[in-house]
Amino acid sequence: MLKYGGMIMNKKKFLYLIINIAFAVLVMVFDYLFLSSYLAKDEKSIYVTYKIIASAGFVLMNVFNIIYSKLAFNKKYNHWFIYFLLAAQVVVFIADIVLEYNFMLGAIVFACGHLVFLSSFFILEKIKVRDIIFMLLFSIPAVLVVIFYPYLAAGDMFVVLIAYAFIIGSMVGKAFSNTLSNINRLLKWTVFIGVLMFFLSDMMLLFANFTDRKIISWETIVIFKYLCLFLYYPSNIILALASGLSVITNNNRFEGMSDGRRLWCRIYQLCFKIALPLLPYRKPKLIEGVENIPAVLFEKKINKVIIITDKSIINLGLADNLFNSLKNNNIDYVVYDGTVPNPTITCIEEARQMYLDNKCEGIIALGGGSAMDLAKIVGARIVKPKQSVPQMKGLLHIHKKLPLLIAIPTTAGTGSETTIAAVITDSSTHDKYPINDFSLIPHYAVLDYKLTLGLPRGLTSTTGMDALTHAVEAFIGNTRTPETKKMAINAVKLVKENLYECYINPTNPVARQNMLLASHYAGIAFTKSYVGYVHAIAHSLGGKYGIPHGLANAVILPVVLKEYGSKAYKKLAHLAYEANIASKDENIDIAANKFISWILEMNEKMNIPTDFEQIKEEDINEMSLKADSEGNPLYPVPVLYDKEQLAKIYRKLIRISN
Ligand SMILES: [Zn+2]
């Protein structure tokens, strides 16, 4: 086995390559002999013989490619494309010889050959509206060149030349249009390059044979002839290769996005990456422990705050410490405990009213992602009273400094205390959407493990896996900075060392504090470097079936990482080495796979399933459409997927009951 550029070269492929090279050399040698013999004014029979051998060379090469590639790689393959391509080359082979004896007739046979080529391209990809546009885009300039070429001496041939230019222009236009479809990439570009060279060679033929020799010197015409023949034969060699490629790749429609959309996504992501250093990201300042909050409030001269939280936190007594330290320092507070798991506009307006009625001067969010998200938008509504919540939807619609906002996470996962995002649900329309603005980043964050000691196991595990997902998706994406890389690595290390410990030993203070840090670091990483398809899919499952966010991520993460395959190996291996999941002497493939296995192991140990019983085949289309529009073009994922490919991932998540 030989390995070349990631392609495994076995004996069959090696032989195939060598014979193709031999054919190509033969064609080019006789191409050269033909031209030199012609220019040396040898007898016609000599140089025509050379020409016949050269042209027969590419026809035989095509025949060989079809037969050999069918026998060796793909016996069942029978697509009319290859036979039309071969027929076209046979016709131009005949035209080549006729041309030497009767130019007009030769040109007509050539034109017929081009029509057969054109037909083969329509077999490869059936007609589309854009075909017409591209055919005109290439053929009109070709026709204009014929009309406006100042040294043209065409005589009776003028109309034939116009028709010819139109045909070859259309041919190259259709070949170009095919490159925008999802034909195997290697095949479609091979065809296009071959055809483009053919087209250019024909234009050179025009200059060589129909230039007024009284004005243009013979030396210049010889240059045209050289250019013509040294484009013509290589173009036919490339086209002969295309038939073999068609068999080997089975005309494989590559799955997924068209090249146009792919390019759009990558350019979009690149723009964000370039803009990243210019964007006003900031990190919340850390306050050590709830008891240190009053000092910050004094410093900011704030006498009254609203605490945004939920009833279960109050009932569990998680807010008591905060209440006591505020009371002891004579700071007034009111409590809004109406936060619901998916914060709604009603909640926002209630809390805002409470803030205004009590003349509060700052906001403290105490809870999981929901309380923090709610508090962010309450702050936004206070500084933007005339802008409704739906008007804030999307990116950068707030741009106004919020009142002092202190976030105290009580779960270790969302990282919401560091991010620019808040996810809001409109209870009247059931529409769930993110609001993103730099001003939503809380000013302070309190990472206090004591608040997480009572977190039930199911929440410890799934919120922890959410933090891991943030770190992994930020790390394997393409919009990384040295800082986000470091933060993601730190988060993964901390999850590796502390999450399971928190699960089995929930009151371990060190492990709990470390998980809060992991979540915080992962938050810093993903707010700049984004997440990926794991989150896009998780959000759709949350919207459709109410599957909790962390649980969804935990289940989806290993499935999507497997799907990315070798494209993500290098970065996953990096994480595996850093987190001591693989040793540095293990190669990238093994290390990356160990990382994925480690996630599966963690899930299994913490009773997280590998699939969902809720997912129904009939919902997949709708959900994959949502995930597609959330993920693309924004998320800088290692491999781009469209709706169909995402649908396949959903299918892998369906529980198959026995
Ligand atoms: Zn998340």
XYZ file of C-alpha atoms and ligand atoms in Angstrom:
659
model
C 0.000 0.000 0.000
C 1.210 3.447 -0.881
C -0.230 6.530 0.695
C -0.483 9.743 -1.225
C -2.243 12.893 -0.069
C -4.539 10.945 2.184
C -5.514 8.646 -0.714
C -4.559 5.047 -0.349
C -2.829 3.920 -3.508
C -3.249 0.238 -4.121
C -1.830 -1.766 -7.015
C -4.908 -1.327 -9.212
C -4.852 2.432 -8.860
C -1.102 2.549 -9.338
C -1.306 0.625 -12.627
C -4.178 2.826 -13.737
C -2.130 5.934 -13.060
C 1.003 4.635 -14.823
C -0.888 3.656 -17.999
C -2.619 7.036 -18.078
C 0.719 8.792 -17.759
C 2.078 6.634 -20.609
C -0.865 7.618 -22.839
C -0.443 11.279 -21.952
C 3.271 11.203 -22.792
C 2.555 9.445 -26.102
C -0.055 12.037 -27.067
C 2.209 14.968 -26.186
C 5.233 13.535 -28.017
C 3.236 13.094 -31.230
C 1.631 16.485 -30.715
C 5.134 17.971 -30.712
C 6.272 15.845 -33.693
C 3.200 16.876 -35.668
C 3.736 20.573 -35.071
C 7.470 20.542 -35.804
C 6.982 18.434 -38.903
C 4.226 20.792 -40.078
C 6.364 23.882 -39.462
C 9.363 22.226 -41.157
C 7.086 21.844 -44.181
C 7.538 18.051 -44.328
C 5.357 16.034 -46.636
C 1.710 16.138 -45.641
C 1.479 12.356 -45.213
C 4.195 12.515 -42.531
C 2.763 15.220 -40.325
C -0.816 13.982 -40.763
C 0.360 10.550 -39.573
C 1.808 12.143 -36.435
C -1.451 13.961 -35.894
C -3.497 10.781 -36.326
C -1.335 8.987 -33.748
C -1.644 11.869 -31.265
C -5.428 12.072 -31.674
C -5.868 8.304 -31.631
C -3.846 8.424 -28.384
C -6.495 10.329 -26.443
C -9.327 8.252 -27.917
C -7.565 5.028 -26.890
C -6.778 6.534 -23.513
C -10.489 7.171 -23.012
C -11.387 3.615 -24.122
C -8.755 2.207 -21.753
C -10.032 4.341 -18.871
C -13.600 3.183 -19.325
C -12.758 -0.507 -19.633
C -10.071 -0.652 -16.947
C -11.903 1.462 -14.378
C -15.072 -0.574 -14.879
C -13.245 -3.877 -14.509
C -11.071 -2.798 -11.617
C -13.297 -0.499 -9.604
C -16.930 -0.391 -10.561
C -18.288 -3.177 -12.788
C -21.907 -2.113 -12.506
C -21.288 1.429 -13.638
C -23.174 2.283 -16.812
C -23.784 5.937 -17.294
C -24.348 7.459 -20.714
C -22.018 10.318 -19.797
C -18.875 8.260 -20.433
C -20.109 6.921 -23.777
C -21.097 10.370 -24.999
C -17.743 11.729 -23.872
C -15.991 8.964 -25.801
C -18.215 9.540 -28.857
C -17.358 13.252 -28.756
C -13.647 12.454 -28.751
C -14.079 10.047 -31.661
C -15.870 12.788 -33.635
C -13.134 15.368 -32.972
C -10.533 12.732 -33.906
C -12.257 12.399 -37.306
C -12.638 16.186 -37.558
C -8.907 16.561 -36.956
C -8.063 14.500 -40.023
C -10.785 15.997 -42.223
C -9.533 19.450 -41.284
C -6.216 18.744 -43.028
C -7.976 18.135 -46.358
C -11.083 20.330 -46.214
C -11.093 23.065 -43.624
C -14.761 23.976 -43.942
C -15.907 20.359 -43.609
C -13.443 19.764 -40.761
C -14.815 22.757 -38.868
C -18.372 21.473 -39.276
C -17.408 18.000 -38.004
C -15.609 19.694 -35.094
C -18.742 21.668 -34.301
C -20.679 18.378 -34.270
C -18.095 16.977 -31.839
C -18.677 19.932 -29.565
C -22.413 19.344 -29.665
C -21.799 15.756 -28.541
C -19.596 17.075 -25.709
C -22.366 19.473 -24.773
C -24.879 16.604 -24.736
C -22.622 14.612 -22.417
C -22.552 17.527 -19.978
C -26.333 17.643 -20.008
C -26.336 13.920 -19.232
C -24.004 14.592 -16.310
C -26.368 17.231 -14.921
C -29.798 17.850 -16.382
C -30.729 21.314 -17.599
C -31.058 24.148 -15.112
C -31.983 27.797 -15.573
C -28.463 28.839 -14.639
C -27.121 26.735 -17.550
C -28.664 29.192 -20.007
C -27.133 32.149 -18.164
C -23.637 30.662 -18.093
C -23.856 29.397 -21.678
C -24.663 32.943 -22.806
C -22.038 34.392 -20.496
C -19.322 32.388 -22.244
C -20.696 32.248 -25.802
C -21.508 35.940 -26.252
C -17.922 37.099 -25.554
C -16.621 34.338 -27.882
C -18.917 35.575 -30.663
C -17.908 39.189 -29.982
C -14.229 38.233 -30.311
C -14.947 36.833 -33.788
C -16.922 39.923 -34.793
C -14.504 42.501 -33.425
C -11.157 40.770 -34.048
C -9.497 43.528 -36.092
C -7.220 41.318 -38.233
C -9.877 38.776 -39.162
C -9.702 37.443 -42.674
C -12.567 34.949 -42.630
C -14.083 35.372 -46.100
C -16.937 32.874 -46.649
C -16.256 31.266 -43.289
C -17.524 34.235 -41.239
C -20.942 32.772 -40.445
C -19.459 29.334 -39.687
C -16.998 30.956 -37.281
C -19.787 32.815 -35.481
C -21.790 29.604 -35.097
C -18.665 27.761 -33.981
C -17.818 30.377 -31.356
C -21.370 30.171 -30.066
C -21.214 26.386 -29.733
C -17.842 26.253 -27.960
C -18.853 29.115 -25.669
C -22.050 27.256 -24.740
C -20.064 24.089 -24.123
C -17.713 25.746 -21.654
C -20.653 27.628 -20.066
C -22.499 24.397 -19.356
C -19.339 22.766 -17.976
C -18.934 25.748 -15.656
C -22.570 25.622 -14.604
C -22.053 21.939 -13.706
C -19.316 22.903 -11.246
C -22.012 24.559 -9.122
C -23.932 21.315 -8.785
C -23.215 18.470 -6.406
C -21.457 16.200 -8.892
C -18.281 14.678 -7.471
C -15.918 17.605 -7.075
C -12.915 16.016 -8.758
C -14.997 14.940 -11.732
C -16.791 18.217 -12.368
C -13.644 20.332 -12.111
C -11.666 17.943 -14.320
C -14.346 18.259 -16.982
C -14.455 22.031 -16.667
C -10.680 22.494 -16.888
C -10.494 20.153 -19.898
C -13.291 22.003 -21.661
C -11.906 25.433 -20.830
C -8.579 24.459 -22.387
C -10.431 23.092 -25.420
C -12.251 26.399 -25.754
C -9.034 28.435 -25.498
C -7.345 26.152 -28.019
C -10.206 26.789 -30.462
C -9.830 30.540 -30.010
C -6.119 30.174 -30.794
C -7.027 28.129 -33.887
C -9.194 31.022 -34.994
C -6.301 33.464 -34.634
C -3.854 31.062 -36.299
C -5.993 30.305 -39.359
C -8.025 33.463 -39.902
C -5.591 36.241 -39.167
C -4.768 38.518 -42.042
C -1.217 37.416 -42.853
C -0.503 40.632 -44.714
C -0.695 42.502 -41.426
C 0.370 39.955 -38.812
C 3.760 38.281 -39.147
C 4.169 34.514 -39.661
C 6.133 34.319 -36.369
C 3.089 35.551 -34.460
C 0.894 33.029 -36.230
C 3.321 30.244 -35.290
C 2.876 31.288 -31.651
C -0.896 30.941 -32.068
C -0.406 27.487 -33.574
C 1.798 26.402 -30.687
C -0.710 27.704 -28.165
C -3.546 26.019 -30.035
C -1.965 22.567 -30.157
C -0.452 22.706 -26.690
C -3.897 23.449 -25.303
C -5.824 21.093 -27.583
C -4.056 17.814 -26.790
C -3.732 18.349 -23.020
C -7.422 19.290 -22.936
C -8.310 15.978 -24.587
C -6.035 14.090 -22.203
C -7.886 15.678 -19.285
C -11.283 14.862 -20.820
C -10.175 11.243 -21.355
C -9.317 11.156 -17.645
C -12.814 12.390 -16.806
C -14.479 9.231 -18.113
C -12.397 7.056 -15.775
C -13.087 9.422 -12.897
C -16.774 9.199 -13.606
C -16.629 5.404 -13.269
C -14.422 5.412 -10.165
C -16.448 8.049 -8.330
C -19.671 6.429 -9.563
C -20.722 9.926 -10.622
C -21.112 10.276 -6.928
C -23.232 13.185 -6.131
C -21.334 14.381 -3.145
C -23.730 14.895 -0.358
C -24.254 18.206 1.200
C -23.988 21.829 0.418
C -23.364 23.161 -3.020
C -19.985 24.787 -3.492
C -21.655 28.187 -3.756
C -23.317 27.945 -0.341
C -20.204 26.392 1.154
C -18.162 29.349 -0.064
C -20.749 31.787 1.321
C -20.628 30.111 4.766
C -16.848 30.136 4.913
C -16.586 33.774 3.765
C -19.222 34.794 6.315
C -17.321 33.009 9.089
C -14.041 34.488 7.926
C -15.497 38.008 8.145
C -16.503 37.345 11.752
C -13.076 35.933 12.469
C -11.357 39.000 11.035
C -13.707 41.310 12.942
C -13.242 39.401 16.214
C -10.360 41.480 17.640
C -12.316 44.661 16.897
C -15.487 43.576 18.698
C -16.112 44.924 22.223
C -16.021 41.608 24.070
C -15.283 41.865 27.754
C -15.151 39.405 30.594
C -17.178 39.748 33.785
C -15.059 40.589 36.822
C -15.040 37.721 39.283
C -16.301 38.191 42.824
C -15.122 35.577 45.311
C -18.186 34.407 47.199
C -21.612 35.948 47.703
C -20.461 37.724 50.877
C -18.249 40.009 48.807
C -21.110 41.423 46.724
C -21.943 44.326 49.121
C -18.409 45.721 48.715
C -18.977 45.995 44.967
C -22.389 47.615 45.479
C -20.887 50.184 47.862
C -18.198 50.980 45.358
C -20.845 51.561 42.687
C -22.972 53.566 45.167
C -25.918 51.229 44.706
C -28.424 51.093 47.567
C -31.200 48.929 46.181
C -31.162 45.896 43.880
C -33.571 43.424 42.366
C -32.694 39.752 42.721
C -33.957 37.724 39.786
C -34.295 34.055 40.639
C -36.827 31.232 40.793
C -38.982 29.668 43.474
C -37.031 26.438 43.856
C -33.852 28.364 44.625
C -35.666 30.297 47.341
C -37.225 27.082 48.717
C -33.866 25.305 48.763
C -32.487 28.200 50.776
C -29.817 28.921 48.171
C -30.576 32.638 48.350
C -30.265 32.909 52.144
C -26.574 33.733 52.154
C -27.118 36.499 49.656
C -30.094 37.919 51.569
C -28.138 37.895 54.822
C -25.084 39.593 53.451
C -27.230 42.312 51.832
C -29.220 42.814 55.057
C -26.092 42.929 57.195
C -24.744 45.674 54.980
C -28.002 47.630 54.888
C -28.572 47.174 51.204
C -32.223 47.084 50.181
C -33.444 44.383 47.801
C -36.584 43.060 46.221
C -36.937 39.506 44.938
C -38.447 38.428 41.633
C -38.837 34.660 41.835
C -41.086 34.137 38.817
C -38.357 32.842 36.476
C -39.543 29.844 34.445
C -37.317 27.340 32.591
C -37.802 29.102 29.259
C -38.020 32.769 30.278
C -40.889 34.576 28.609
C -41.650 38.191 27.763
C -44.272 38.206 30.532
C -41.555 37.378 33.097
C -39.359 40.129 31.696
C -42.085 42.750 31.932
C -43.076 41.703 35.473
C -39.500 41.906 36.716
C -38.950 45.204 34.919
C -42.034 46.695 36.582
C -40.795 45.532 39.966
C -37.411 47.155 39.301
C -39.042 50.459 38.352
C -41.658 50.471 41.160
C -38.960 49.913 43.756
C -36.461 52.316 42.200
C -33.770 49.648 42.010
C -30.295 50.557 40.789
C -28.843 47.191 39.937
C -29.715 43.584 39.093
C -28.483 40.364 40.658
C -29.292 37.178 38.752
C -29.241 34.052 40.889
C -29.907 30.748 39.162
C -29.192 28.721 36.052
C -29.167 29.938 32.469
C -32.821 30.977 32.576
C -32.466 33.433 35.489
C -29.335 34.946 33.973
C -30.905 35.267 30.514
C -34.011 36.820 32.008
C -31.959 39.320 34.035
C -30.013 40.360 30.926
C -33.157 41.275 29.016
C -34.737 42.979 32.038
C -31.615 45.177 32.068
C -31.964 45.814 28.349
C -35.629 46.795 28.705
C -34.764 49.224 31.524
C -32.251 51.130 29.414
C -34.359 50.792 26.239
C -37.944 51.360 27.446
C -39.212 52.160 23.956
C -37.830 49.012 22.338
C -39.941 45.862 22.791
C -38.336 42.476 23.425
C -39.129 41.135 19.922
C -37.411 44.229 18.504
C -34.219 43.172 20.296
C -34.185 39.769 18.570
C -30.985 38.898 16.719
C -27.601 40.527 16.748
C -26.656 43.922 18.189
C -30.014 45.657 18.546
C -29.446 46.988 22.065
C -26.051 48.747 22.104
C -26.675 50.600 25.327
C -24.996 50.061 28.691
C -27.121 48.017 31.087
C -27.597 48.814 34.809
C -25.092 46.981 37.008
C -25.643 43.257 36.441
C -24.151 40.625 38.741
C -24.624 36.980 37.714
C -24.476 34.163 40.236
C -24.724 30.770 38.520
C -26.202 27.958 40.591
C -25.473 25.292 37.982
C -22.100 24.635 36.407
C -22.772 24.518 32.708
C -24.432 27.298 30.796
C -21.637 29.825 31.158
C -24.337 32.454 30.636
C -22.540 34.732 33.125
C -19.888 35.313 30.425
C -21.864 35.442 27.203
C -23.495 38.029 24.972
C -26.597 35.883 24.497
C -29.993 35.493 26.115
C -32.584 33.029 24.832
C -36.160 34.249 25.165
C -39.500 32.569 24.491
C -42.497 34.466 23.221
C -45.320 32.653 25.042
C -47.964 33.923 22.603
C -46.234 32.577 19.475
C -44.079 29.792 21.051
C -41.203 31.384 19.208
C -37.846 30.861 20.927
C -35.048 33.168 19.847
C -31.679 34.502 20.957
C -30.878 38.134 21.635
C -27.185 38.904 21.272
C -25.451 42.091 22.253
C -22.141 42.917 23.883
C -23.949 45.013 26.472
C -25.632 41.824 27.763
C -22.354 40.467 29.171
C -22.798 40.691 32.965
C -20.437 43.095 34.724
C -19.641 40.714 37.568
C -19.869 36.972 38.102
C -19.823 35.170 41.430
C -18.520 31.630 41.266
C -19.579 30.195 44.604
C -19.452 26.419 44.921
C -21.710 26.459 48.005
C -24.650 27.264 45.722
C -24.052 24.149 43.635
C -23.597 21.634 46.475
C -27.264 20.687 46.440
C -27.545 20.316 42.697
C -29.233 16.968 41.927
C -27.157 14.361 40.113
C -29.126 14.566 36.887
C -28.470 18.296 36.659
C -24.838 18.026 37.757
C -24.106 15.577 34.950
C -26.033 17.214 32.127
C -25.068 20.820 32.878
C -21.458 19.656 33.178
C -21.692 17.987 29.771
C -23.149 21.240 28.408
C -19.993 23.019 29.595
C -17.887 20.318 27.931
C -19.854 20.763 24.701
C -19.208 24.533 24.779
C -15.486 23.942 25.178
C -15.253 21.220 22.518
C -17.357 23.019 19.911
C -15.441 26.270 20.435
C -12.128 24.414 20.196
C -12.785 22.411 17.023
C -14.333 25.336 15.132
C -12.423 27.648 12.828
C -12.877 30.917 14.729
C -10.426 30.398 17.544
C -8.122 32.870 19.245
C -5.140 31.964 21.430
C -7.278 32.956 24.416
C -10.329 30.874 23.498
C -8.095 27.881 22.761
C -6.539 28.164 26.202
C -9.927 28.612 27.872
C -11.412 25.606 26.059
C -8.448 23.399 26.986
C -8.671 24.474 30.636
C -12.397 23.767 30.663
C -11.959 20.276 29.183
C -9.213 19.456 31.699
C -11.388 20.611 34.603
C -14.403 18.635 33.354
C -12.212 15.551 32.979
C -10.889 15.869 36.516
C -13.995 17.048 38.370
C -17.331 16.279 36.737
C -17.575 12.622 37.657
C -16.271 13.419 41.134
C -19.135 15.947 41.571
C -21.539 13.280 40.359
C -20.515 10.605 42.836
C -19.452 12.932 45.643
C -21.748 15.951 45.322
C -20.450 17.776 48.384
C -16.794 17.825 47.363
C -16.144 21.604 47.530
C -13.014 21.558 45.364
C -14.644 19.587 42.563
C -17.741 21.808 42.688
C -15.680 25.008 42.508
C -13.633 23.548 39.638
C -16.776 22.716 37.690
C -17.971 26.320 38.098
C -14.619 27.414 36.703
C -14.881 24.898 33.842
C -18.293 26.249 32.913
C -17.001 29.815 33.159
C -13.929 29.148 30.973
C -16.017 27.273 28.430
C -18.402 30.252 28.370
C -15.541 32.640 27.617
C -14.371 30.286 24.841
C -17.700 29.845 23.075
C -18.970 33.403 23.334
C -16.110 34.392 20.993
C -15.528 31.160 19.095
C -19.148 30.002 18.797
C -20.640 26.576 19.157
C -21.513 24.135 16.352
C -24.090 21.674 15.084
C -24.372 19.916 18.477
C -26.010 23.058 19.817
C -28.050 23.666 16.678
C -29.517 20.160 16.971
C -29.940 20.413 20.759
C -31.910 23.665 20.418
C -34.278 22.095 17.915
C -34.841 19.088 20.210
C -35.482 21.475 23.095
C -37.992 23.432 21.027
C -39.811 20.380 19.685
C -39.856 17.962 22.615
C -38.666 20.064 25.546
C -35.544 17.892 25.933
C -33.320 19.750 28.446
C -30.411 21.545 26.825
C -27.582 19.866 28.731
C -28.997 16.379 28.279
C -29.475 16.964 24.559
C -25.879 18.170 24.171
C -24.457 15.253 26.144
C -26.171 12.741 23.858
C -25.531 14.561 20.585
C -21.874 15.510 21.169
C -20.258 12.085 20.541
C -22.550 11.431 17.554
C -21.628 14.694 15.818
C -17.916 14.297 16.613
C -17.961 10.832 15.007
C -19.748 12.327 12.015
C -17.082 15.027 11.542
C -14.583 12.184 11.239
C -10.968 12.880 10.380
C -11.610 16.595 9.789
C -11.805 17.080 13.553
C -9.191 14.506 14.570
C -6.266 16.851 14.964
C -8.052 19.209 17.320
C -9.783 16.425 19.259
C -6.418 14.696 19.648
C -4.995 17.965 20.989
C -7.729 18.009 23.658
C -7.146 14.313 24.399
C -3.405 14.896 24.985
C -4.015 17.974 27.133
C -6.643 16.288 29.289
C -4.589 13.097 29.685
C -7.160 11.036 27.829
C -4.500 9.847 25.384
C -0.750 9.814 25.776
C 1.341 11.997 23.494
C 2.961 9.006 21.750
C -0.392 7.827 20.443
C -1.180 9.019 16.949
C -3.833 11.578 16.132
C -6.490 9.111 14.923
C -6.223 6.979 18.036
C -6.141 9.978 20.387
C -9.193 11.587 18.734
C -11.157 8.354 18.961
C -10.149 7.956 22.591
C -11.562 11.415 23.237
C -14.923 10.439 21.724
C -14.919 7.150 23.660
C -14.205 9.065 26.851
C -17.342 11.197 26.297
C -19.405 8.042 25.750
C -17.931 6.500 28.897
C -18.724 9.612 30.933
C -22.307 9.553 29.656
C -22.677 5.891 30.503
C -21.229 6.285 34.000
C -23.593 9.192 34.693
C -26.681 7.419 33.347
C -27.035 9.615 30.284
C -28.658 7.719 27.404
C -27.191 7.323 23.907
C -30.396 8.286 22.067
C -33.892 9.706 22.531
C -37.227 7.934 22.456
C -39.004 11.226 21.645
C -37.548 11.723 18.161
C -39.997 10.819 15.421
C -39.073 10.369 11.773
C -41.882 12.709 10.684
C -40.435 15.596 12.747
C -36.887 15.266 11.423
C -37.405 17.355 8.325
C -38.683 20.340 10.297
C -35.976 20.068 12.951
C -33.099 19.643 10.525
C -34.318 22.712 8.655
C -34.174 24.669 11.922
C -30.710 23.345 12.790
C -29.530 24.204 9.268
C -30.725 27.783 9.564
C -29.288 28.194 13.054
C -25.905 26.697 12.210
C -25.327 28.021 8.701
C -23.608 30.279 7.860
C -22.752 31.429 11.418
C -21.149 28.439 13.156
C -17.525 27.901 12.075
C -17.836 24.105 12.193
C -15.070 21.780 10.948
C -17.377 20.201 8.338
C -20.365 21.991 6.800
C -23.640 20.062 6.685
C -26.864 20.913 4.945
C -30.373 19.912 5.905
C -30.139 16.384 4.468
C -26.895 15.583 6.221
C -28.234 16.982 9.490
C -31.318 14.812 9.049
C -29.022 11.774 9.012
C -27.609 12.799 12.383
C -31.126 13.040 13.840
C -31.782 9.522 12.558
C -28.739 8.274 14.474
C -30.298 9.710 17.643
C -33.603 7.838 17.324
C -34.060 5.117 19.916
C -34.624 1.758 18.330
C -36.851 -0.143 20.721
C -36.484 -3.885 20.861
Zn -25.026 25.011 25.693
